[in-house]
Structures are given as C-alpha cells and as structure tokens.
C-alpha cells in the first residue's frame, strides 16, 4: 500500500476532525460545533468578537433546521473560510 | 501570534497545493491538473484505470468551458472526493 500524499493526509485530517467532535453520532450539534470552533478556529472566533458567532454559523449551516450539522454542511463552512483565505492570499501574499 | 491549529494547517495545505501547481496563474490548466492528480492522487488515478480520467474530471470542473480550473472548482473536486470517503468511513470504519 502506497503512503498517502500530503494532500490526502490533509483531507483525512479534515474528515477526522469532524468525527472527533461528532463522536458516536454522524453530525455536530450546537455544543460540538462550539467546541470544534474554539479548538480549531480560536483566532477566527476571537476576531469575530461576537458571542453569537457560533449560533449564526450553525443557523447558516443547518440545512434542515434540526440543529444538526452534517459532514456535508461542515465542509461548506470549510469551503467558505478557505475561499475567503484564498482571495486574501492571491491579493496580498502570492506574488 | 498563535500557532495555527492542525485543521487550519490542513486547510492551508489544500490551498497551497493548488497554487503550487497553478504557478504564477490563479487557475489550473489541463496539464497542471494532470500533474496535480498524478502527484497527489496517484492511487485514485490508478484505480480509475481510465486514461481519460483527468479529461473527464476537467470537463466536470471547468464551469466556464475555457479549460481553466479555478480554486473554487478545485475545491469542488476535493469536496466530492471527501464526501465519498466520508460515506465509506462512516459505513465501514467508524465503529
């Protein structure tokens, strides 16, 4: 078996982070998402300077209005953050 | 400055992989995508067992039919692969 590439390793990390906070379930509830954001995006949360930030994010991500963030929805959050980072990178850091 | 979390580090890796293969441009052309897939998803390409695999992928990703894969489109590819991996993980490996 070939060792995973660095990109594959990063993708695995994304997936396993979701499951680390989801636990036995296959979704994140509000508390799980709060913990995940505090552990993994602490600077982002601090910069938001908004105690309701996680509630607003979960409202955006919770497609079915049942308080459950699926892997698919979680990945939309990552995509949104990363596309914003990419715009910044291209504009100010790439060249 | 706080050190990036492991998740942030993985997200950065995803973004920088795109730019590594895009070079000075801010998109991947067919050759760039071929090289990226060969370097980063070699097992996946081998399992596809289809010399046209990269052409099919670029056709799916190339929103504007100009042969250019933007960061946003590249991330759709990652999302598709990762959602498939996640289904497999939940079904066969999680518990």
mmCIF file of C-alpha atoms in Angstrom, chain A residues 1-2 5-19 22-27 36 39-44 46 71-72 74-75 77-83 85-87 89-90 94-95, chain B residues 1-2 5-19 22-27 36 39-44 46 71-72 74-75 77-83 85-87 89-90 94-95:
data_model
loop_
_atom_site.group_PDB
_atom_site.id
_atom_site.type_symbol
_atom_site.label_atom_id
_atom_site.label_comp_id
_atom_site.label_asym_id
_atom_site.label_seq_id
_atom_site.Cartn_x
_atom_site.Cartn_y
_atom_site.Cartn_z
ATOM 1 C CA UNK A 1 0.000 0.000 0.000
ATOM 2 C CA UNK A 2 1.328 3.431 -1.007
ATOM 3 C CA UNK A 5 0.179 12.091 -0.234
ATOM 4 C CA UNK A 6 0.345 15.256 1.854
ATOM 5 C CA UNK A 7 -2.901 16.441 0.251
ATOM 6 C CA UNK A 8 -4.655 13.153 1.052
ATOM 7 C CA UNK A 9 -3.335 13.396 4.583
ATOM 8 C CA UNK A 10 -4.802 16.917 4.910
ATOM 9 C CA UNK A 11 -8.151 15.720 3.565
ATOM 10 C CA UNK A 12 -8.172 12.869 6.070
ATOM 11 C CA UNK A 13 -7.430 15.344 8.853
ATOM 12 C CA UNK A 14 -10.459 17.433 7.834
ATOM 13 C CA UNK A 15 -12.710 14.389 7.926
ATOM 14 C CA UNK A 16 -11.386 13.025 11.205
ATOM 15 C CA UNK A 17 -11.702 16.431 12.909
ATOM 16 C CA UNK A 18 -15.416 16.359 12.125
ATOM 17 C CA UNK A 19 -15.766 12.870 13.620
ATOM 18 C CA UNK A 22 -19.259 14.399 16.384
ATOM 19 C CA UNK A 23 -18.325 11.361 18.478
ATOM 20 C CA UNK A 24 -20.639 8.378 18.014
ATOM 21 C CA UNK A 25 -23.126 10.482 16.058
ATOM 22 C CA UNK A 26 -22.602 11.422 12.431
ATOM 23 C CA UNK A 27 -23.433 15.092 12.905
ATOM 24 C CA UNK A 36 -14.722 22.491 17.403
ATOM 25 C CA UNK A 39 -10.292 24.332 19.490
ATOM 26 C CA UNK A 40 -9.625 24.686 15.786
ATOM 27 C CA UNK A 41 -10.550 28.267 14.882
ATOM 28 C CA UNK A 42 -9.849 30.092 18.133
ATOM 29 C CA UNK A 43 -8.289 33.142 16.450
ATOM 30 C CA UNK A 44 -11.151 33.371 13.972
ATOM 31 C CA UNK A 46 -11.772 35.890 18.740
ATOM 32 C CA UNK A 71 -20.373 16.434 7.262
ATOM 33 C CA UNK A 72 -21.560 17.997 4.019
ATOM 34 C CA UNK A 74 -19.401 21.257 7.846
ATOM 35 C CA UNK A 75 -17.484 21.080 4.601
ATOM 36 C CA UNK A 77 -18.084 26.040 6.279
ATOM 37 C CA UNK A 78 -14.528 24.953 5.480
ATOM 38 C CA UNK A 79 -15.082 25.844 1.812
ATOM 39 C CA UNK A 80 -16.357 29.316 2.707
ATOM 40 C CA UNK A 81 -13.452 30.038 5.029
ATOM 41 C CA UNK A 82 -10.919 28.696 2.571
ATOM 42 C CA UNK A 83 -12.267 30.620 -0.418
ATOM 43 C CA UNK A 85 -8.434 32.880 2.669
ATOM 44 C CA UNK A 86 -7.595 32.169 -0.960
ATOM 45 C CA UNK A 87 -8.804 35.596 -2.093
ATOM 46 C CA UNK A 89 -3.662 35.032 -0.353
ATOM 47 C CA UNK A 90 -3.938 35.824 -4.068
ATOM 48 C CA UNK A 94 1.119 35.191 -3.563
ATOM 49 C CA UNK A 95 3.492 37.417 -5.524
ATOM 50 C CA UNK B 1 0.618 35.218 17.057
ATOM 51 C CA UNK B 2 -0.977 31.886 17.911
ATOM 52 C CA UNK B 5 -4.420 24.518 14.643
ATOM 53 C CA UNK B 6 -3.986 21.195 12.878
ATOM 54 C CA UNK B 7 -7.207 21.826 10.960
ATOM 55 C CA UNK B 8 -6.026 25.271 9.844
ATOM 56 C CA UNK B 9 -2.734 23.737 8.814
ATOM 57 C CA UNK B 10 -4.585 21.151 6.695
ATOM 58 C CA UNK B 11 -6.691 23.866 5.075
ATOM 59 C CA UNK B 12 -3.554 25.856 4.273
ATOM 60 C CA UNK B 13 -2.020 22.751 2.709
ATOM 61 C CA UNK B 14 -5.052 22.344 0.435
ATOM 62 C CA UNK B 15 -4.778 25.945 -0.711
ATOM 63 C CA UNK B 16 -1.022 25.902 -1.236
ATOM 64 C CA UNK B 17 -1.215 22.631 -3.217
ATOM 65 C CA UNK B 18 -3.495 24.385 -5.689
ATOM 66 C CA UNK B 19 -1.065 27.306 -6.039
ATOM 67 C CA UNK B 22 -1.099 26.744 -10.733
ATOM 68 C CA UNK B 23 2.216 28.600 -10.517
ATOM 69 C CA UNK B 24 2.032 32.288 -11.419
ATOM 70 C CA UNK B 25 -1.526 31.865 -12.728
ATOM 71 C CA UNK B 26 -4.531 31.643 -10.448
ATOM 72 C CA UNK B 27 -6.045 28.618 -12.198
ATOM 73 C CA UNK B 36 -1.532 17.508 -9.514
ATOM 74 C CA UNK B 39 1.400 13.598 -7.621
ATOM 75 C CA UNK B 40 -1.360 13.840 -5.054
ATOM 76 C CA UNK B 41 -3.952 11.243 -6.055
ATOM 77 C CA UNK B 42 -1.799 8.610 -7.758
ATOM 78 C CA UNK B 43 -3.677 5.647 -6.243
ATOM 79 C CA UNK B 44 -7.033 7.151 -7.139
ATOM 80 C CA UNK B 46 -4.567 4.126 -10.904
ATOM 81 C CA UNK B 71 -9.643 27.429 -6.852
ATOM 82 C CA UNK B 72 -13.374 27.240 -6.275
ATOM 83 C CA UNK B 74 -10.704 22.613 -7.489
ATOM 84 C CA UNK B 75 -12.312 22.713 -4.075
ATOM 85 C CA UNK B 77 -13.278 18.190 -6.597
ATOM 86 C CA UNK B 78 -11.856 17.884 -3.094
ATOM 87 C CA UNK B 79 -15.383 18.125 -1.641
ATOM 88 C CA UNK B 80 -16.677 15.373 -3.926
ATOM 89 C CA UNK B 81 -13.793 13.037 -3.112
ATOM 90 C CA UNK B 82 -14.028 13.737 0.592
ATOM 91 C CA UNK B 83 -17.799 13.252 0.813
ATOM 92 C CA UNK B 85 -14.521 8.999 1.575
ATOM 93 C CA UNK B 86 -16.713 10.084 4.469
ATOM 94 C CA UNK B 87 -19.569 7.792 3.398
ATOM 95 C CA UNK B 89 -15.602 5.810 6.592
ATOM 96 C CA UNK B 90 -18.995 6.055 8.340
ATOM 97 C CA UNK B 94 -16.011 4.429 12.178
ATOM 98 C CA UNK B 95 -17.352 1.935 14.696
#
